[in-house]
mmCIF file of C-alpha atoms in Angstrom:
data_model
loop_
_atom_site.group_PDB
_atom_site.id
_atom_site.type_symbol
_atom_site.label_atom_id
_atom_site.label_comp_id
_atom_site.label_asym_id
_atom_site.label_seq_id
_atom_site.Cartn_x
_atom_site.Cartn_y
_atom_site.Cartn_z
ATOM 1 C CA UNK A 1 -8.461 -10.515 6.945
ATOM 2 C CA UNK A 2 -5.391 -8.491 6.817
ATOM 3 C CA UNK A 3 -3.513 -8.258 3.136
ATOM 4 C CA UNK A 4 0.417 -9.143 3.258
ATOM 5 C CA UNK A 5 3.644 -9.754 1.317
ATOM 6 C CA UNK A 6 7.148 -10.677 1.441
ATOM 7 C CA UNK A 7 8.755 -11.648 4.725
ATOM 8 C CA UNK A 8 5.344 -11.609 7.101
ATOM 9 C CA UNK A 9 6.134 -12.028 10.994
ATOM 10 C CA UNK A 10 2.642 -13.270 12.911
ATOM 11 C CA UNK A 11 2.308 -12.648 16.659
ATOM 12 C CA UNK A 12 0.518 -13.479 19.361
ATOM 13 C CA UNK A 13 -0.209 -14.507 23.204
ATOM 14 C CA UNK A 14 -1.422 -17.552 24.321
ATOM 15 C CA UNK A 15 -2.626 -18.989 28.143
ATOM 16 C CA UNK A 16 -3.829 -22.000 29.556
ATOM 17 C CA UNK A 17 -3.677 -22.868 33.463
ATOM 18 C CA UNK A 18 -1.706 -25.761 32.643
ATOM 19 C CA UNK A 19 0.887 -24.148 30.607
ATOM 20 C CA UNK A 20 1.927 -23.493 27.100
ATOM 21 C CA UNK A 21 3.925 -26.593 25.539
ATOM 22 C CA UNK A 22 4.262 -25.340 22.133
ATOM 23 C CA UNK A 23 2.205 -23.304 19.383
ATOM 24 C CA UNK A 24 2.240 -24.334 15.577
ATOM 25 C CA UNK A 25 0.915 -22.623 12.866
ATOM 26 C CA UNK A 26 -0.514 -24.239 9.111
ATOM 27 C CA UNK A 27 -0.728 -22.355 6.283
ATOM 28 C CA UNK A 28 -1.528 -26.100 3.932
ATOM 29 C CA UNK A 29 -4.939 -26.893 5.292
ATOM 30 C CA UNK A 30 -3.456 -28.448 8.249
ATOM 31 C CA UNK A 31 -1.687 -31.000 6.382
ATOM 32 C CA UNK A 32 1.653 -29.733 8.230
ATOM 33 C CA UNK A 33 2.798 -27.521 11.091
ATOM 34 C CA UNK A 34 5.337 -24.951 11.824
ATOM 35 C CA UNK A 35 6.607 -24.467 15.443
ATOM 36 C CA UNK A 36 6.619 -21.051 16.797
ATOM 37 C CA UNK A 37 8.879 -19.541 18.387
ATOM 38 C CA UNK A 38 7.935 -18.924 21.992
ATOM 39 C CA UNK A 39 5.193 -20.596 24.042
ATOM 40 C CA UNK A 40 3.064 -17.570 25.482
ATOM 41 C CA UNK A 41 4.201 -14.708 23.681
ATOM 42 C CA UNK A 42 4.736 -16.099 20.672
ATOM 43 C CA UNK A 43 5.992 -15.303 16.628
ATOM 44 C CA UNK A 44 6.626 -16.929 13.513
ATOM 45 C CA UNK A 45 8.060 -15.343 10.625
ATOM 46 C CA UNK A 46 7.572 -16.913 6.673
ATOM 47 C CA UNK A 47 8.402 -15.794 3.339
ATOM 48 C CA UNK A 48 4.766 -15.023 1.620
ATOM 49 C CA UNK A 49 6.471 -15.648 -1.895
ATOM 50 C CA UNK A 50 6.374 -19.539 -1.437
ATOM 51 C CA UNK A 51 2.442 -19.490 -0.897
ATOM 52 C CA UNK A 52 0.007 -18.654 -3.696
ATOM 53 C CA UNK A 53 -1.043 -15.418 -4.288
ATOM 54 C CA UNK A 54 -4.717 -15.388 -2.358
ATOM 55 C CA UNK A 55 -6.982 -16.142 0.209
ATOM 56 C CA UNK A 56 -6.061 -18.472 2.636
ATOM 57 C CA UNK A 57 -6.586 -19.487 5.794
ATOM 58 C CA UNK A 58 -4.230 -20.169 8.449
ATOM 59 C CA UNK A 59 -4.240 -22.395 11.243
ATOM 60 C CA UNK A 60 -2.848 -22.017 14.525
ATOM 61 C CA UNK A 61 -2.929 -25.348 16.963
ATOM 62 C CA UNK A 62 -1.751 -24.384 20.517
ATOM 63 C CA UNK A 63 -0.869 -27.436 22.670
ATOM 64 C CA UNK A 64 -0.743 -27.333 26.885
ATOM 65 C CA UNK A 65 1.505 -28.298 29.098
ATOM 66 C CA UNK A 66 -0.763 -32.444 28.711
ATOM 67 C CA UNK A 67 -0.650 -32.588 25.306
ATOM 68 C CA UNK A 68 -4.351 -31.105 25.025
ATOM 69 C CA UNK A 69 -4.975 -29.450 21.517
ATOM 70 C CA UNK A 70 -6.865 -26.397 20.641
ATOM 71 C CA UNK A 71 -7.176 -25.327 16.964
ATOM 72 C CA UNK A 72 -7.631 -21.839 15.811
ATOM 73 C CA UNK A 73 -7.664 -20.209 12.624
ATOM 74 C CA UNK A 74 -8.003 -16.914 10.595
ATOM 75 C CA UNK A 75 -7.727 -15.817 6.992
ATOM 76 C CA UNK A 76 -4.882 -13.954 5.602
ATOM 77 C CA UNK A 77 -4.335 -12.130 1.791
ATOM 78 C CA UNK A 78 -1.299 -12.895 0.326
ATOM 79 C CA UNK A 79 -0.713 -10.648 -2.414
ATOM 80 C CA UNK A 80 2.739 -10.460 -3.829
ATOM 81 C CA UNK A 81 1.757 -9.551 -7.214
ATOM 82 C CA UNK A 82 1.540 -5.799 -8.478
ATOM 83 C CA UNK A 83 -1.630 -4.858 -10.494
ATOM 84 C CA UNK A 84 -1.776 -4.948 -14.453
ATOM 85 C CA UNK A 85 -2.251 -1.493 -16.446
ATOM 86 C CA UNK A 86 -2.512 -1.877 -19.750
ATOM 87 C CA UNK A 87 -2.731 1.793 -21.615
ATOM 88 C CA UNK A 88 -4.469 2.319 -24.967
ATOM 89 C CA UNK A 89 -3.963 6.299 -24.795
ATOM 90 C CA UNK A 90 -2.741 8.444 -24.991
ATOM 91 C CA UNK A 91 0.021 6.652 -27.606
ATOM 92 C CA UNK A 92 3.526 7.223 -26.853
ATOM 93 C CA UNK A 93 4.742 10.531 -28.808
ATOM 94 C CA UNK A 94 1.222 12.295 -29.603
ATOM 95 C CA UNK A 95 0.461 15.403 -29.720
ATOM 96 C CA UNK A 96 -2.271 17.957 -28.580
ATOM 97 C CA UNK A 97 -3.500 21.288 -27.990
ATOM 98 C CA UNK A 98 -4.435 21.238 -24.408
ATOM 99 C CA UNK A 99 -6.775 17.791 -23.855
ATOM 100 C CA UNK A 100 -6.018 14.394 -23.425
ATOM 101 C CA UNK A 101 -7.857 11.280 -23.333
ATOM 102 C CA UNK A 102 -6.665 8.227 -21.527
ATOM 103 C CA UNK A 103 -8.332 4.688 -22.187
ATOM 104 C CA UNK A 104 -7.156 1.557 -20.767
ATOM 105 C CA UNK A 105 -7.665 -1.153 -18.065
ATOM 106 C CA UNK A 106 -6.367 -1.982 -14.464
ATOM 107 C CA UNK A 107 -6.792 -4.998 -12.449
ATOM 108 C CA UNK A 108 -5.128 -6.951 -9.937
ATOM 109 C CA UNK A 109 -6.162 -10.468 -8.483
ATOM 110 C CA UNK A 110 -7.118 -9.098 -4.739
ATOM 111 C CA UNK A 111 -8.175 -5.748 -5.883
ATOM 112 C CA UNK A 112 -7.025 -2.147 -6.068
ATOM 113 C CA UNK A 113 -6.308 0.407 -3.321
ATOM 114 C CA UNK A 114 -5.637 3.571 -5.454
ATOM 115 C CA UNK A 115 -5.339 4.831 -9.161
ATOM 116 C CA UNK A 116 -3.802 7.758 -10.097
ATOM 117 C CA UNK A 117 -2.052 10.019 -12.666
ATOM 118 C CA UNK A 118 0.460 12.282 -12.579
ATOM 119 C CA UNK A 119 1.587 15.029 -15.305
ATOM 120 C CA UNK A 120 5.349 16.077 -15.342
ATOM 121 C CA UNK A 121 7.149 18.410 -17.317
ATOM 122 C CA UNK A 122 10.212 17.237 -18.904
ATOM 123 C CA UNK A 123 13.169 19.561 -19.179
ATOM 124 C CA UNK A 124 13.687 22.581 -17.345
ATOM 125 C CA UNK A 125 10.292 22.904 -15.949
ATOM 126 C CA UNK A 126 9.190 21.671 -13.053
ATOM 127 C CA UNK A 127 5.479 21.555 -13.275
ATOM 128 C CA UNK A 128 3.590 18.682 -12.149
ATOM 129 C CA UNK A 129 -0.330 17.492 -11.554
ATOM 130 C CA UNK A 130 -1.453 14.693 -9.786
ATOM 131 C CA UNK A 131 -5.373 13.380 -9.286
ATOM 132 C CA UNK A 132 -6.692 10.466 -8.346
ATOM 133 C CA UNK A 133 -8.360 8.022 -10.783
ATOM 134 C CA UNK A 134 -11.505 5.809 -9.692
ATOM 135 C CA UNK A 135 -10.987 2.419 -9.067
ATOM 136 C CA UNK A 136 -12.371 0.019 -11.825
ATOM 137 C CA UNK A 137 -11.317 -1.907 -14.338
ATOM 138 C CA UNK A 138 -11.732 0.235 -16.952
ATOM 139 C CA UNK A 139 -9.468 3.628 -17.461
ATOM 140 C CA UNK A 140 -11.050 6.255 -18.508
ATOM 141 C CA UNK A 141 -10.979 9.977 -18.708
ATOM 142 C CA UNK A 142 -9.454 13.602 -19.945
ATOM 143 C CA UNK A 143 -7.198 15.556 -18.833
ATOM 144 C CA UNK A 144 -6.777 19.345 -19.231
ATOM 145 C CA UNK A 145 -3.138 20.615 -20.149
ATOM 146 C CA UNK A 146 -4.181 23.842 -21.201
ATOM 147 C CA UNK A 147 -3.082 25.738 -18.346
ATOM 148 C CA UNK A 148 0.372 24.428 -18.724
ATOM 149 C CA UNK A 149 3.248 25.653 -20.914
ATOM 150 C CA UNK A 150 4.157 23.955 -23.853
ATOM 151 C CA UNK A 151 6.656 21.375 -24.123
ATOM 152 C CA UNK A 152 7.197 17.551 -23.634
ATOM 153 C CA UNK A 153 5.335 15.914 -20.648
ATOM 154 C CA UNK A 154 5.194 12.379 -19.067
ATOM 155 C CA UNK A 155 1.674 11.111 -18.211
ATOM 156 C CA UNK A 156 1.855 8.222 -15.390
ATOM 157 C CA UNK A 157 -0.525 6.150 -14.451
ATOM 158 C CA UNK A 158 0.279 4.516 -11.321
ATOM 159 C CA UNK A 159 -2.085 1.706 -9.605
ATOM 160 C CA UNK A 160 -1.086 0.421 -6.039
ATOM 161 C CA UNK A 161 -3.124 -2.689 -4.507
ATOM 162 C CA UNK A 162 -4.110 -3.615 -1.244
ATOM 163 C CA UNK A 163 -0.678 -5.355 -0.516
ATOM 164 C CA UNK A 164 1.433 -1.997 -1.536
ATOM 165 C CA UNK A 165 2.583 -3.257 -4.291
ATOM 166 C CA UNK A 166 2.898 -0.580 -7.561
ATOM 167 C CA UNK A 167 3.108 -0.931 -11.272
ATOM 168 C CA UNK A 168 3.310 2.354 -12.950
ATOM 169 C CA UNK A 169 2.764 2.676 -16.976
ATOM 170 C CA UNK A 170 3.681 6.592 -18.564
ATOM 171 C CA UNK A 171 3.634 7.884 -22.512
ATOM 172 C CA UNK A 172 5.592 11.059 -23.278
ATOM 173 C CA UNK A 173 3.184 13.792 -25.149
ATOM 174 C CA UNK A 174 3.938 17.051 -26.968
ATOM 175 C CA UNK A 175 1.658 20.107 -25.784
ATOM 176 C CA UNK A 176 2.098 22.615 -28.396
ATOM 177 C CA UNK A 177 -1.221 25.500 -28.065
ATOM 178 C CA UNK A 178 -0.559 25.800 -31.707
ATOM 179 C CA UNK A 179 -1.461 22.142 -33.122
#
């Protein structure tokens, strides 16, 4: 099943040897119908935001040229919802000497693609690190600034889920060598 969000246009072909009358698509169960547009080659485009965030399953009902029914379906992801991060450190405004520990949690409700930090300097500085975090629930790690000059940095965690959607969470740190 393929994950989507926002405006989501759904293609396809259809053939019978006694025609194509029309081609309707459910995404309620079957408890109503959407026409397509087009009879062999057909699309239909929907907002995602006015279905539940989820797995569901879509039906498509393709009708011939006599009125004879067949019913299809296939299961889609709708996931218009960006992923939580909550951060317990590092606190905003800390201070260190070179390491710092990160604690907190990430979670989303159809799961996480990536997890990552990245390090900038603030100021006149331009120095940056990025790695990759792995993907649980649970943040944890270091991180080594001690090859970096001292000054103000923002830490960002950034978690993106299968949909593409982001939430990013930073805290601003002092790295002094001296504390």
């Amino acid at each position: 099943s393929e994950t989507v969000k926002d405006l989501v246009t759904i293609t396809g072909t259809a053939s019978d040897k006694n025609g194509i009358a029309k081609v309707s698509l459910s995404f309620d169960n079957g408890n109503s119908y959407v026409q397509a547009e087009g009879t062999t080659s057909w699309s239909l485009t929907f907002d995602s935001h006015v279905i539940q965030d989820g797995t569901h399953c879509v039906f498509l009902k393709v009708t011939d040229g006599y009125g004879i029914e067949g019913m299809y379906s296939s299961l889609v992801n709708i996931d218009n919802t960006a992923p939580n991060i909550y951060l317990d450190l590092p606190r905003d405004g800390s201070k260190t000497s070179g390491m710092v520990f990160f604690t907190g949690q990430a979670t989303d409700n159809i799961g996480l693609k990536k997890l990552y930090y990245t390090v900038r300097a603030l100021g006149s500085s331009a120095q940056e690190k990025k790695q990759e975090l792995s993907i649980e629930n649970i943040i944890t790690g270091s991180l080594d600034l001690s090859d970096m000059k001292d000054g103000i940095y923002n830490i960002e965690i950034t978690g993106e889920d299968a949909g593409g959607n982001l939430t990013r969470i930073s805290r601003n740190i002092e790295l002094g060598k001296s504390f």
